[in-house]
Amino acid sequence: MKKVLFLICLSMVGIVNYAVSQGLKSPNGNFLLEFSVNQTGEPIYTLKYKGKEVIKPSKMGLELIGDGSKVEFGTEIEVEKNNKDPKSSLYDKFQITGQQTSTFDETWQPVWGEMKNIRNHYNELAVTLTQASTDRSMLIRFRLFDDGLGFRYEFPQQKNLIYFVIKEERTQFAMTGNHTAYWIPGDYDTQEYDYTTSRLSEIRGLIKNAITGNASQTSFSPTGVQTSLQLKTDDGIYINLHEAALLNYSCMHLNLDDKNYIFESWLTPDANGTKGHLQTPCSTPWRTIIVSDDARDILASNITLNLNEPSKIDDTSWIKPVKYVGVWWEMITGKSDWSYTWDFPSVQLGISDYSKAKPHGRHGANNENVKRYIDFAALHGFDAVLVEGWNQGWEDWFGNSKDYVFDFVSPYPDFDVKELNRYAKSKGVKLIMHHETSSSVRNYERHMDKAYRFMVDNGYNAVKTGYVGNILPRGEHHYSQWINNHYQFAIEKAADYKIMVNAHEAVRPTGICRTWPNLIANESARGTEYQAFGGSKPNHVTILPFTRLIGGPMDYTPGIFEMDIDKINPNNHSHVNSTLANQLALYVTMASPLQMAADFPEHYNRFLDAFQFIKDVALDWDDSKYLEAEPGDYITVARKAKGTDKWFVGNTCGEKGFTSKITFDFLDADKQYIATIYADAKDANYKTNPQAYTIRKVIVNKKSKLTQWSAPAGGYAISIIPVTDKAQVKGLKKL
């Protein structure tokens, strides 16, 4: 249902409005936005929450290269170096020449997600600004929700602003103090960092050690950080800064003035140093500020999704949540390889003859091994099996700046595409395609139609893409406008073939999965693989829901049961910094329609009683209740499986451990349930005893309460099933 409750249009064309404040309240009255243009014509906004200022007066606008109407070929950088043209400014000398206010209220249903119904309710202020000296106009559109603010710049069709090049966006977020921040370093090419928790004033001193090694990375500032950025004030206000609907634009980072505690937007440059090429009419992504005095509200916010357009896919019946296993962790840990042979010093596709090559015996994607995973998936009710390393070219795929690296259709001699898909189909299982591009974007686009057609012809309906290494064309970055457009092109092209996409190393998500729900997950953060690359911080998974997951679900690949990696590969001494119960809880706390049981079948066979939770847990939800939350310390979530009366609860905590205290008041009043609680044992320790867990069954109802201890880097998981027969509860105690 959609309702436009009122619309007020105030025309003030031709009236100069310096220092005149325009106010807007949220529907519940908790937020107050004030917008004005100061004496030099600079747009200024402030934001208050429950009467407290959370964003101090902050400037807005963009700086252009040249006059904003035409840039000669090859002159962008030279123009920038010598730019004294006043027409480069879209940040001052403005007048307010019009405004509109309105209210919007709708309830919509996502194809998949944390809620069956999402309310999209906001008050809007749209302010038209005009530069009299240049006869150019810009509209700033604010949408104020009950949980925060979104705003963007819009550029209507006009004669003096047609094609223009961005030097920098100059949006500010002025903080009210030296807040605590949960941050990763600003970087044009990776988000795969551990989070640092510090005061804003400490970022400069800590950033050097926060920048750890990666296959591709480009930092830009000693105080630059990435969004989604979670903050907390000394008086207990939680602030989250991010963006929504990142389309045809560069990814925004934040650069901190650490003397005045002002963040300013910092866009990812293209290869020539410019930060965006636009053509009117157009608009920027939304800049988002989510605020609450309750951390649970940050996790429950739907601002990012609500600022994206409705689904552009009319028939979404082919888009289904997927629970999968795969030939992956054995390569990540070093037990086996993606490559097939050691015979070739280098590979030239179509010339290198793999039929004559001697296999090195470590290739994971072989017929026998893949069938083993298919059998395991079928036995335990999984939907699919991911297989990496199936295609020719892995012998020299990385680090060579190689353009023609893969063709995405040629299998190794020991991988029979048709036979394996036939075998999988006979077991009621699908295979998931893997397209590692090695960041050769042009090569992927060159082969994309053929690769997607190959998938359709061979029974694949989902693909995991990868962009490891430096981007080709050389000089481009993973998060620049040009490459972001490539990621979007791949999603939309996949939709043409009814293919679901799980993009790794791509730009962090900004809610585009609402518009293109075939984007069922991204990686775009430090995932489980880093537990085999030296480990991640014990509290990592208590921060990700406040940061990375604000934009959309993550393919985090949880479910690791063997924490000592040297038991898998004696040459790899990494340790998974988590208890087994924590790994179970991740399926609830980090909700995603794409969830992997990432460990080996033999490890699950050792702990089949705990593995039962992974088999049972849902992927799609009717409702979600955030019960407890504090970034870096703990998260407890209850979710109701879509179309059922089953609930699942997950708790994860950081290195301090946590005693969780919850009630079951989210349950139906007239029903009894059986709760199966998977928890850390008393002697559980993520370093020395991570596999110590307990399982118990109890009877619960709406009035039940639970006090449950979670070990450091531990947690618990609960499946809650309605009682349908009195015999089910025989011998069970009430909680």
XYZ file of C-alpha atoms in Angstrom:
735
model
C 0.000 0.000 0.000
C 1.336 3.415 -0.913
C 0.056 6.742 0.392
C 1.174 10.275 -0.378
C -0.219 12.086 2.641
C 0.415 15.674 1.705
C 2.373 17.848 -0.671
C 3.307 21.457 -0.141
C 5.051 23.362 -2.904
C 6.520 26.770 -2.168
C 7.844 28.629 -5.174
C 10.461 31.258 -4.498
C 12.023 31.625 -7.935
C 14.073 34.797 -8.230
C 14.181 35.452 -4.472
C 17.613 35.559 -2.846
C 17.608 33.521 0.375
C 20.897 33.848 2.164
C 21.042 32.397 5.710
C 17.393 31.356 5.593
C 16.836 28.040 7.399
C 14.533 25.368 6.069
C 13.413 22.815 8.672
C 12.147 19.251 8.349
C 11.047 16.816 11.047
C 10.921 13.032 10.866
C 7.476 11.386 10.972
C 7.895 10.541 14.687
C 9.346 13.968 15.495
C 12.637 12.626 16.892
C 14.779 14.113 14.120
C 15.085 17.718 13.010
C 16.935 18.602 9.816
C 17.826 22.227 9.209
C 19.118 23.449 5.867
C 20.350 26.906 4.951
C 22.590 28.809 2.581
C 25.143 30.987 4.365
C 26.353 34.472 3.451
C 28.782 33.145 0.829
C 26.110 30.950 -0.730
C 27.382 27.643 0.702
C 24.716 24.989 1.390
C 24.713 23.975 5.076
C 22.797 21.266 6.921
C 22.523 20.168 10.537
C 20.797 17.177 12.132
C 19.351 16.860 15.638
C 18.109 13.707 17.350
C 15.768 14.056 20.327
C 16.901 17.643 20.690
C 20.634 16.809 20.616
C 22.820 17.890 17.745
C 24.385 14.835 16.088
C 25.648 16.536 12.917
C 26.955 20.063 13.430
C 26.683 22.622 10.603
C 28.166 20.805 7.607
C 28.890 22.097 4.129
C 27.617 20.488 0.945
C 28.367 20.533 -2.771
C 30.797 19.404 -5.458
C 33.919 20.775 -7.077
C 34.185 20.341 -10.848
C 37.042 20.329 -13.323
C 36.650 23.107 -15.859
C 33.428 24.997 -16.435
C 31.127 21.988 -16.168
C 29.951 22.175 -19.745
C 32.754 20.674 -21.823
C 36.115 19.051 -21.202
C 38.408 18.522 -24.184
C 39.767 15.026 -24.732
C 42.919 14.400 -22.726
C 42.864 17.725 -20.883
C 41.274 16.712 -17.589
C 44.410 16.582 -15.480
C 45.970 19.690 -17.014
C 42.767 21.611 -16.449
C 42.716 20.434 -12.852
C 46.270 21.568 -12.179
C 45.653 25.043 -13.551
C 42.038 25.404 -12.573
C 41.120 28.912 -11.473
C 37.756 28.908 -13.195
C 35.011 30.018 -10.782
C 32.627 27.801 -12.736
C 34.319 24.792 -11.133
C 32.327 25.452 -7.977
C 29.069 23.715 -7.224
C 29.560 24.428 -3.523
C 29.083 28.199 -3.086
C 27.421 31.337 -4.482
C 24.044 29.615 -4.367
C 20.606 31.059 -3.779
C 17.537 29.112 -2.706
C 15.074 29.466 -5.562
C 12.553 26.796 -4.690
C 11.568 24.124 -2.235
C 9.076 21.321 -1.902
C 8.080 19.289 1.134
C 6.132 16.061 1.105
C 5.430 12.904 3.072
C 5.605 9.392 1.699
C 4.429 6.152 3.288
C 4.418 2.694 1.727
C 4.905 -0.916 2.707
C 6.734 -3.144 0.246
C 7.812 -6.770 0.168
C 11.358 -7.779 -0.750
C 11.983 -10.878 -2.844
C 14.069 -12.162 0.075
C 15.400 -10.598 3.232
C 15.169 -10.070 6.972
C 11.530 -8.963 6.900
C 8.480 -9.968 4.890
C 7.201 -6.383 4.928
C 9.308 -3.227 4.967
C 7.841 0.174 5.720
C 9.204 3.107 3.730
C 8.020 6.219 5.578
C 9.720 9.583 5.350
C 9.252 13.329 5.161
C 11.028 14.977 2.254
C 12.510 18.376 1.576
C 13.705 19.152 -1.943
C 15.613 22.433 -2.221
C 16.480 23.997 -5.570
C 19.685 26.037 -5.571
C 20.762 28.406 -8.328
C 24.062 30.112 -9.089
C 23.090 33.435 -10.646
C 26.583 34.060 -12.033
C 26.646 30.798 -14.006
C 22.914 30.229 -14.486
C 23.300 26.689 -13.163
C 20.989 24.867 -10.784
C 21.267 21.936 -8.406
C 18.634 20.268 -6.268
C 19.385 18.712 -2.884
C 16.790 16.151 -1.847
C 16.513 15.218 1.834
C 14.501 12.257 3.106
C 14.093 12.129 6.869
C 13.021 8.770 8.300
C 12.288 7.746 11.874
C 15.748 6.178 12.007
C 17.820 8.752 10.152
C 18.508 10.840 7.074
C 19.264 10.301 3.419
C 20.185 13.061 0.964
C 21.547 13.365 -2.542
C 22.421 15.914 -5.212
C 20.318 16.093 -8.360
C 21.239 17.923 -11.554
C 18.348 18.731 -13.899
C 18.723 19.186 -17.645
C 20.044 22.722 -18.280
C 22.027 24.627 -20.880
C 25.012 25.528 -18.686
C 25.531 22.159 -17.010
C 25.475 19.269 -19.475
C 28.585 17.063 -19.378
C 30.726 17.643 -16.320
C 33.702 16.097 -14.539
C 33.967 15.832 -10.778
C 37.180 16.852 -9.079
C 35.750 16.039 -5.637
C 32.486 15.837 -3.791
C 32.617 18.125 -0.767
C 29.919 16.720 1.504
C 30.735 17.121 5.173
C 29.643 15.199 8.260
C 30.712 17.384 11.195
C 30.828 15.384 14.409
C 29.978 16.856 17.806
C 33.001 15.385 19.577
C 35.823 12.883 19.678
C 33.573 9.870 19.157
C 34.474 6.199 19.308
C 34.725 4.792 15.781
C 34.696 1.248 14.403
C 36.709 1.687 11.233
C 38.811 0.206 8.476
C 41.336 2.233 6.466
C 40.172 4.118 3.416
C 41.267 2.206 0.326
C 40.415 2.367 -3.374
C 40.856 -1.380 -3.884
C 39.967 -3.436 -0.830
C 37.724 -3.606 2.218
C 39.398 -6.766 3.513
C 40.714 -5.305 6.752
C 40.151 -6.068 10.403
C 38.231 -3.344 12.214
C 39.963 -0.983 14.621
C 38.053 0.541 17.529
C 39.396 3.921 18.593
C 38.654 7.555 19.198
C 38.561 9.739 16.101
C 41.689 11.507 17.323
C 43.548 8.184 17.372
C 42.947 7.159 13.752
C 46.050 8.940 12.437
C 48.321 7.139 14.877
C 46.759 3.721 14.342
C 46.184 3.589 10.597
C 49.651 2.383 9.614
C 49.228 -0.877 11.524
C 45.589 -1.165 10.418
C 46.694 -1.405 6.782
C 47.547 -5.078 6.407
C 48.620 -6.839 3.208
C 46.236 -7.530 0.332
C 46.401 -8.591 -3.308
C 45.353 -5.080 -4.363
C 45.275 -2.004 -2.139
C 45.571 1.758 -2.493
C 45.282 3.915 0.608
C 44.936 7.676 0.244
C 45.094 9.452 3.605
C 46.356 8.965 7.175
C 42.828 9.750 8.373
C 40.798 8.182 5.557
C 38.231 5.528 6.481
C 35.557 3.566 4.666
C 31.818 3.428 4.966
C 29.706 2.023 6.398
C 31.282 3.761 9.393
C 29.868 3.066 12.852
C 30.328 5.691 15.576
C 29.317 6.074 19.208
C 29.228 9.283 21.228
C 30.150 9.568 24.885
C 26.492 10.097 25.775
C 25.409 6.868 24.099
C 24.252 7.999 20.648
C 25.028 5.595 17.794
C 25.701 7.154 14.379
C 26.211 5.270 11.133
C 27.499 6.945 7.941
C 27.103 5.234 4.583
C 25.625 5.619 1.097
C 22.738 4.069 -0.822
C 22.079 3.372 -4.501
C 25.668 3.629 -5.732
C 25.010 3.745 -9.473
C 27.090 5.382 -12.227
C 29.209 7.092 -9.592
C 32.380 6.623 -7.611
C 32.433 4.910 -4.221
C 32.569 7.360 -1.322
C 35.171 7.196 1.430
C 35.434 9.604 4.352
C 38.466 11.765 5.094
C 38.701 13.065 8.639
C 39.825 16.517 9.733
C 40.977 15.208 13.097
C 41.430 18.645 14.636
C 37.802 19.637 14.106
C 36.286 16.110 13.852
C 34.772 16.754 10.445
C 34.466 13.966 7.901
C 34.382 14.976 4.235
C 33.477 12.766 1.318
C 36.414 11.437 -0.707
C 35.561 9.740 -3.989
C 37.551 6.927 -5.611
C 39.340 8.255 -8.707
C 39.362 6.874 -12.218
C 42.674 6.009 -13.888
C 43.227 9.623 -14.988
C 42.623 11.020 -11.507
C 39.147 12.401 -12.107
C 36.349 11.264 -9.812
C 33.319 11.009 -12.041
C 31.991 11.901 -15.477
C 28.315 12.807 -15.469
C 25.680 13.985 -17.917
C 22.543 15.836 -16.901
C 19.920 14.961 -15.918
C 21.545 12.832 -13.222
C 21.904 12.388 -9.508
C 24.459 11.163 -6.997
C 23.995 8.217 -4.634
C 22.250 8.950 -1.354
C 24.384 9.855 1.651
C 22.933 8.194 4.743
C 23.066 8.980 8.457
C 21.405 6.409 10.725
C 21.083 7.521 14.358
C 19.684 6.067 17.579
C 20.334 5.864 21.305
C 19.795 2.095 20.991
C 22.340 0.083 19.011
C 19.647 -2.413 18.032
C 17.943 0.252 15.911
C 21.053 0.620 13.739
C 20.892 -3.073 12.874
C 17.139 -2.936 12.232
C 17.258 0.104 9.954
C 16.017 -0.276 6.372
C 17.086 3.182 5.179
C 19.631 1.767 2.734
C 17.078 -0.471 1.029
C 14.347 2.172 1.100
C 16.537 4.649 -0.782
C 16.877 2.226 -3.687
C 14.336 1.747 -6.455
C 11.869 -1.181 -6.515
C 12.824 -4.373 -8.317
C 13.427 -4.026 -12.039
C 13.014 -7.791 -12.481
C 9.343 -8.503 -13.187
C 9.439 -12.277 -12.769
C 11.513 -13.105 -9.700
C 10.313 -16.692 -9.319
C 13.755 -18.005 -10.316
C 15.532 -16.110 -7.520
C 15.801 -18.515 -4.586
C 17.851 -18.504 -1.370
C 20.719 -21.005 -1.533
C 22.411 -23.052 1.179
C 25.554 -24.640 -0.196
C 28.799 -26.507 0.399
C 31.812 -26.418 -1.843
C 35.266 -27.188 -3.102
C 36.798 -24.017 -1.669
C 38.067 -24.246 1.906
C 40.575 -26.922 0.921
C 42.224 -24.454 -1.468
C 42.003 -21.571 0.990
C 43.742 -23.611 3.683
C 46.331 -24.951 1.238
C 45.259 -28.587 1.338
C 44.682 -28.577 -2.433
C 45.131 -26.241 -5.402
C 43.016 -24.411 -7.951
C 45.545 -25.298 -10.671
C 45.888 -28.624 -12.523
C 49.556 -28.965 -13.542
C 53.078 -27.673 -12.975
C 54.129 -28.346 -16.566
C 53.490 -24.861 -17.951
C 55.730 -21.890 -17.082
C 52.838 -19.813 -18.402
C 49.450 -20.511 -19.930
C 48.084 -19.358 -23.266
C 44.476 -20.410 -23.618
C 43.844 -22.316 -26.812
C 47.565 -23.049 -27.200
C 48.580 -24.726 -23.940
C 47.476 -28.358 -24.323
C 46.194 -29.627 -20.989
C 45.410 -33.060 -22.458
C 49.154 -33.673 -22.651
C 50.045 -32.092 -19.313
C 50.937 -34.156 -16.256
C 48.537 -33.421 -13.375
C 50.305 -32.471 -10.145
C 47.746 -34.410 -8.066
C 46.635 -31.479 -5.909
C 43.768 -30.249 -8.077
C 40.649 -29.933 -5.912
C 38.063 -29.619 -8.677
C 38.268 -33.186 -9.920
C 35.307 -35.404 -10.717
C 35.694 -37.750 -7.769
C 36.064 -34.972 -5.194
C 33.173 -32.927 -6.586
C 30.906 -35.989 -6.518
C 31.845 -36.460 -2.873
C 30.571 -32.958 -2.104
C 27.449 -33.538 -4.187
C 26.713 -36.699 -2.204
C 27.188 -34.830 1.068
C 24.939 -31.977 -0.066
C 22.213 -34.374 -1.147
C 22.412 -36.417 2.065
C 21.963 -33.344 4.244
C 19.482 -31.378 2.158
C 21.728 -28.628 0.785
C 20.767 -26.819 -2.388
C 24.071 -26.546 -4.201
C 27.815 -27.169 -4.458
C 30.303 -24.442 -5.366
C 33.359 -25.615 -7.293
C 36.375 -23.350 -7.723
C 39.351 -24.126 -9.945
C 37.352 -26.065 -12.540
C 38.488 -24.037 -15.554
C 41.768 -23.741 -17.415
C 44.215 -20.953 -16.607
C 44.863 -21.103 -12.869
C 48.558 -21.885 -13.316
C 49.428 -18.208 -13.895
C 46.170 -16.429 -13.121
C 47.429 -13.895 -10.606
C 50.047 -11.167 -10.378
C 50.960 -10.984 -14.055
C 48.719 -8.139 -15.229
C 47.354 -10.647 -17.703
C 44.473 -9.624 -19.940
C 43.345 -12.919 -21.517
C 43.492 -14.947 -18.330
C 40.301 -17.098 -18.417
C 37.608 -17.899 -20.975
C 35.075 -19.207 -18.385
C 34.005 -22.161 -20.550
C 37.032 -24.499 -20.851
C 37.283 -27.127 -18.092
C 40.365 -28.971 -16.938
C 40.669 -32.591 -18.178
C 39.549 -34.006 -14.807
C 36.377 -31.882 -14.589
C 33.517 -33.255 -16.709
C 30.962 -30.433 -16.826
C 28.089 -32.403 -18.319
C 28.592 -35.512 -16.222
C 28.903 -33.585 -12.960
C 25.800 -31.507 -13.622
C 23.939 -34.688 -14.620
C 25.077 -36.338 -11.408
C 24.119 -33.329 -9.311
C 20.689 -33.154 -10.941
C 20.096 -36.821 -10.213
C 20.715 -36.044 -6.533
C 18.498 -32.939 -6.456
C 21.488 -30.602 -6.193
C 22.796 -27.784 -8.410
C 26.370 -26.719 -9.055
C 27.379 -23.089 -8.532
C 29.588 -21.584 -11.221
C 32.797 -19.746 -10.351
C 34.050 -16.860 -12.496
C 37.323 -15.516 -11.152
C 38.250 -12.621 -13.430
C 41.674 -11.871 -11.911
C 40.385 -8.290 -12.200
C 40.695 -8.383 -15.997
C 37.414 -6.577 -16.457
C 37.662 -6.159 -20.218
C 38.308 -9.873 -20.623
C 35.265 -10.750 -18.528
C 32.993 -8.469 -20.521
C 34.439 -9.920 -23.705
C 33.371 -13.416 -22.621
C 30.317 -12.645 -20.499
C 27.503 -13.593 -22.867
C 29.242 -16.801 -23.851
C 29.967 -17.622 -20.200
C 26.383 -17.025 -19.081
C 25.019 -19.025 -22.025
C 27.392 -21.855 -21.057
C 25.912 -21.743 -17.554
C 22.341 -21.920 -18.812
C 23.154 -24.756 -21.213
C 24.797 -26.766 -18.424
C 22.288 -26.266 -15.627
C 23.968 -23.545 -13.545
C 21.751 -20.735 -12.205
C 24.143 -18.990 -9.799
C 27.662 -17.623 -10.165
C 30.332 -16.505 -7.737
C 32.458 -13.821 -9.365
C 35.864 -12.666 -8.177
C 38.084 -9.632 -8.772
C 41.386 -10.547 -7.120
C 44.401 -8.355 -7.905
C 44.878 -4.994 -9.588
C 42.216 -3.935 -12.050
C 42.737 -4.169 -15.785
C 42.537 -1.716 -17.594
C 45.667 -0.689 -15.703
C 45.327 2.268 -13.396
C 41.657 1.738 -12.641
C 40.560 0.976 -9.098
C 38.044 -1.523 -7.725
C 35.650 1.220 -6.581
C 35.867 3.872 -9.305
C 32.886 4.945 -11.374
C 33.979 2.961 -14.429
C 34.448 -0.292 -12.514
C 31.279 0.185 -10.473
C 29.445 0.406 -13.780
C 31.022 -2.906 -14.772
C 29.752 -4.634 -11.624
C 26.276 -3.289 -12.348
C 26.506 -4.397 -15.979
C 27.361 -7.936 -14.837
C 24.357 -8.049 -12.475
C 21.936 -6.818 -15.125
C 23.367 -9.072 -17.821
C 23.068 -12.047 -15.454
C 19.417 -11.188 -14.886
C 18.841 -11.504 -18.635
C 19.968 -15.133 -18.315
C 18.116 -15.702 -14.985
C 21.379 -16.073 -13.110
C 21.956 -15.126 -9.469
C 25.212 -13.313 -8.611
C 27.514 -13.516 -5.589
C 30.211 -10.917 -6.200
C 33.539 -11.094 -4.354
C 36.078 -8.240 -4.188
C 33.478 -5.933 -5.767
C 32.401 -2.567 -4.356
C 30.648 -2.788 -0.979
C 26.872 -3.020 -1.338
C 24.530 -0.057 -1.027
C 21.098 -1.665 -1.156
C 21.056 -2.310 -4.901
C 19.823 -5.832 -4.105
C 16.338 -4.294 -3.738
C 16.385 -3.165 -7.360
C 18.284 -6.201 -8.652
C 17.412 -9.046 -6.248
C 19.447 -11.520 -8.311
C 22.407 -9.959 -6.458
C 21.941 -12.421 -3.618
C 25.191 -11.648 -1.788
C 28.572 -9.934 -1.909
C 31.799 -10.545 -0.087
C 33.245 -6.997 -0.020
C 34.750 -7.335 3.453
C 37.137 -9.514 5.406
C 35.436 -12.918 5.260
C 36.094 -16.327 6.772
C 38.969 -16.991 4.351
C 41.148 -14.685 6.458
C 40.823 -17.101 9.356
C 43.103 -19.308 7.253
C 45.359 -16.357 6.376
C 46.505 -15.696 9.942
C 43.121 -15.160 11.602
C 40.736 -12.261 12.198
C 40.094 -10.384 15.415
C 37.800 -12.260 17.816
C 35.180 -9.490 17.733
C 35.139 -9.089 13.940
C 31.691 -10.621 13.514
C 30.195 -8.350 16.172
C 31.154 -5.289 14.099
C 30.325 -6.455 10.562
C 26.523 -6.254 11.094
C 26.972 -2.570 12.047
C 29.164 -1.804 9.048
C 29.365 -4.085 6.024
C 25.851 -5.551 6.414
C 24.188 -2.129 6.490
C 24.349 -2.226 2.667
C 23.229 -5.798 2.075
C 23.940 -9.460 2.855
C 27.428 -10.915 2.869
C 28.734 -14.244 1.652
C 30.760 -14.606 4.837
C 31.123 -18.407 4.413
C 30.706 -19.475 8.067
C 30.439 -22.950 9.548
C 34.075 -23.792 10.311
C 34.289 -26.624 12.843
C 38.041 -27.384 12.745
C 39.793 -24.282 14.078
C 43.418 -25.465 13.907
C 44.346 -25.064 10.260
C 47.641 -26.926 10.670
C 45.571 -30.092 11.144
C 44.440 -29.575 7.544
C 47.705 -28.249 6.162
C 50.822 -28.712 8.335
C 52.403 -25.704 6.634
C 49.576 -23.347 7.642
C 49.605 -22.432 11.327
C 46.539 -20.153 11.247
C 43.812 -20.487 13.854
C 40.123 -19.661 13.443
C 39.409 -17.193 16.243
C 35.949 -18.472 17.087
C 34.199 -21.203 19.013
C 32.086 -23.764 17.221
C 28.915 -22.330 18.795
C 29.881 -18.906 17.459
C 30.085 -20.390 13.958
C 26.515 -21.673 14.294
C 25.225 -18.314 15.478
C 26.612 -16.539 12.402
C 23.861 -18.064 10.262
C 21.414 -15.891 12.208
C 23.387 -12.798 13.199
C 24.747 -12.326 9.659
C 21.574 -13.006 7.706
C 21.963 -13.784 4.030
C 19.918 -15.628 1.387
C 23.201 -17.266 0.406
C 24.833 -19.283 3.188
C 27.714 -21.709 2.914
C 28.681 -24.543 5.195
C 32.313 -23.870 4.404
C 34.155 -26.687 6.198
C 34.922 -30.219 4.975
C 32.316 -32.993 5.076
C 34.591 -35.052 7.324
C 34.673 -32.269 9.917
C 30.888 -32.047 9.966
C 30.656 -35.821 10.291
C 32.553 -35.525 13.597
C 29.958 -33.132 15.013
C 26.690 -34.115 13.362
C 24.644 -33.055 16.385
C 25.921 -29.467 16.060
C 25.768 -29.634 12.267
C 22.024 -30.177 12.616
C 21.565 -26.468 13.317
C 23.175 -25.524 9.995
C 20.830 -27.966 8.277
C 17.780 -26.559 10.055
C 18.412 -22.815 9.988
C 16.394 -20.802 7.491
C 17.721 -18.433 4.819
C 14.703 -16.169 4.329
C 12.674 -14.419 6.988
C 9.243 -13.040 7.847
C 10.450 -11.080 10.862
C 13.631 -10.146 12.709
C 13.995 -8.964 16.300
C 17.261 -7.482 17.522
C 17.340 -8.442 21.194
C 20.777 -7.258 22.356
C 23.505 -5.303 20.607
C 26.685 -3.371 21.233
C 29.209 -2.988 18.385
C 32.385 -4.927 19.047
C 30.929 -6.695 22.082
C 27.763 -8.706 21.323
C 24.748 -9.167 19.065
C 21.665 -11.297 19.742
C 19.030 -11.687 17.018
C 15.789 -13.674 16.691
C 14.361 -14.344 13.234
C 11.162 -15.997 12.081
C 11.540 -18.307 9.088
C 9.475 -17.209 6.106
C 6.107 -18.893 5.818
C 6.491 -20.868 9.067
C 6.130 -20.540 12.840
C 9.766 -21.512 13.382
C 12.183 -19.064 14.998
C 15.958 -19.073 15.147
C 18.132 -17.123 17.571
C 21.820 -16.326 17.289
C 24.290 -14.640 19.619
C 27.906 -13.762 18.924
C 30.270 -11.917 21.232
C 33.762 -10.460 21.315
C 36.867 -11.298 23.276
C 35.367 -10.336 26.642
C 32.658 -12.989 26.513
C 29.051 -12.123 27.333
C 26.170 -13.171 29.524
C 23.054 -12.890 27.400
C 19.658 -12.260 29.005
C 16.674 -12.527 26.687
C 12.948 -13.104 26.828
C 10.902 -14.996 24.266
C 8.145 -12.390 24.039
C 8.369 -12.485 20.237
C 6.639 -15.894 20.265
C 2.891 -16.390 19.809
C 0.996 -16.196 23.090
C -1.067 -19.340 22.633
C 1.704 -21.749 21.639
C 4.362 -23.922 23.183
C 7.708 -24.449 21.480
C 10.693 -26.740 21.744
C 13.921 -24.766 21.890
C 17.147 -26.574 21.017
C 20.007 -24.527 22.462
C 23.519 -24.939 21.018
C 25.899 -23.138 23.380
C 29.515 -22.878 24.509
C 30.463 -25.383 27.162
C 31.716 -24.034 30.495
C 35.304 -24.756 29.512
C 35.005 -23.440 25.953
C 37.805 -21.159 24.812
C 38.276 -19.907 21.269
C 42.041 -20.384 21.492
C 42.419 -23.616 23.436
C 39.038 -25.390 23.456
C 36.867 -24.008 20.640
C 34.963 -27.237 19.937
C 33.490 -27.504 23.433
C 29.739 -27.074 23.205
C 26.526 -28.261 24.787
C 23.117 -29.015 23.292
C 19.955 -29.064 25.335
C 16.232 -29.052 24.605
C 13.671 -27.168 26.677
C 10.053 -26.084 26.434
C 9.528 -22.347 25.929
C 6.634 -19.966 25.485
C 6.106 -16.241 25.237
C 6.874 -15.737 28.947
C 10.101 -17.744 29.022
C 13.415 -16.122 29.891
C 16.963 -17.274 29.191
C 20.281 -16.374 30.768
C 23.069 -17.836 28.652
C 26.822 -17.386 28.920
C 28.905 -17.063 25.748
C 32.642 -17.655 25.865
C 35.101 -15.119 24.460
C 34.634 -15.100 20.652
C 31.777 -17.487 21.328
C 28.020 -17.476 21.189
C 24.943 -19.606 21.016
C 22.272 -20.621 18.524
C 18.699 -21.717 19.144
C 16.134 -23.373 16.913
C 12.563 -22.886 18.145
C 9.908 -25.220 16.741
C 6.179 -25.167 17.623
C 4.900 -28.174 19.538
C 2.436 -30.156 17.408
C 2.192 -33.303 19.519
C 2.335 -33.655 23.314
C 4.644 -36.618 22.885
C 7.308 -34.205 21.621
C 7.669 -32.552 25.026
C 7.780 -35.715 27.132
C 10.673 -35.508 29.559
C 11.586 -31.908 28.641
C 11.822 -29.152 31.227
C 10.209 -25.754 30.882
C 12.484 -22.758 30.649
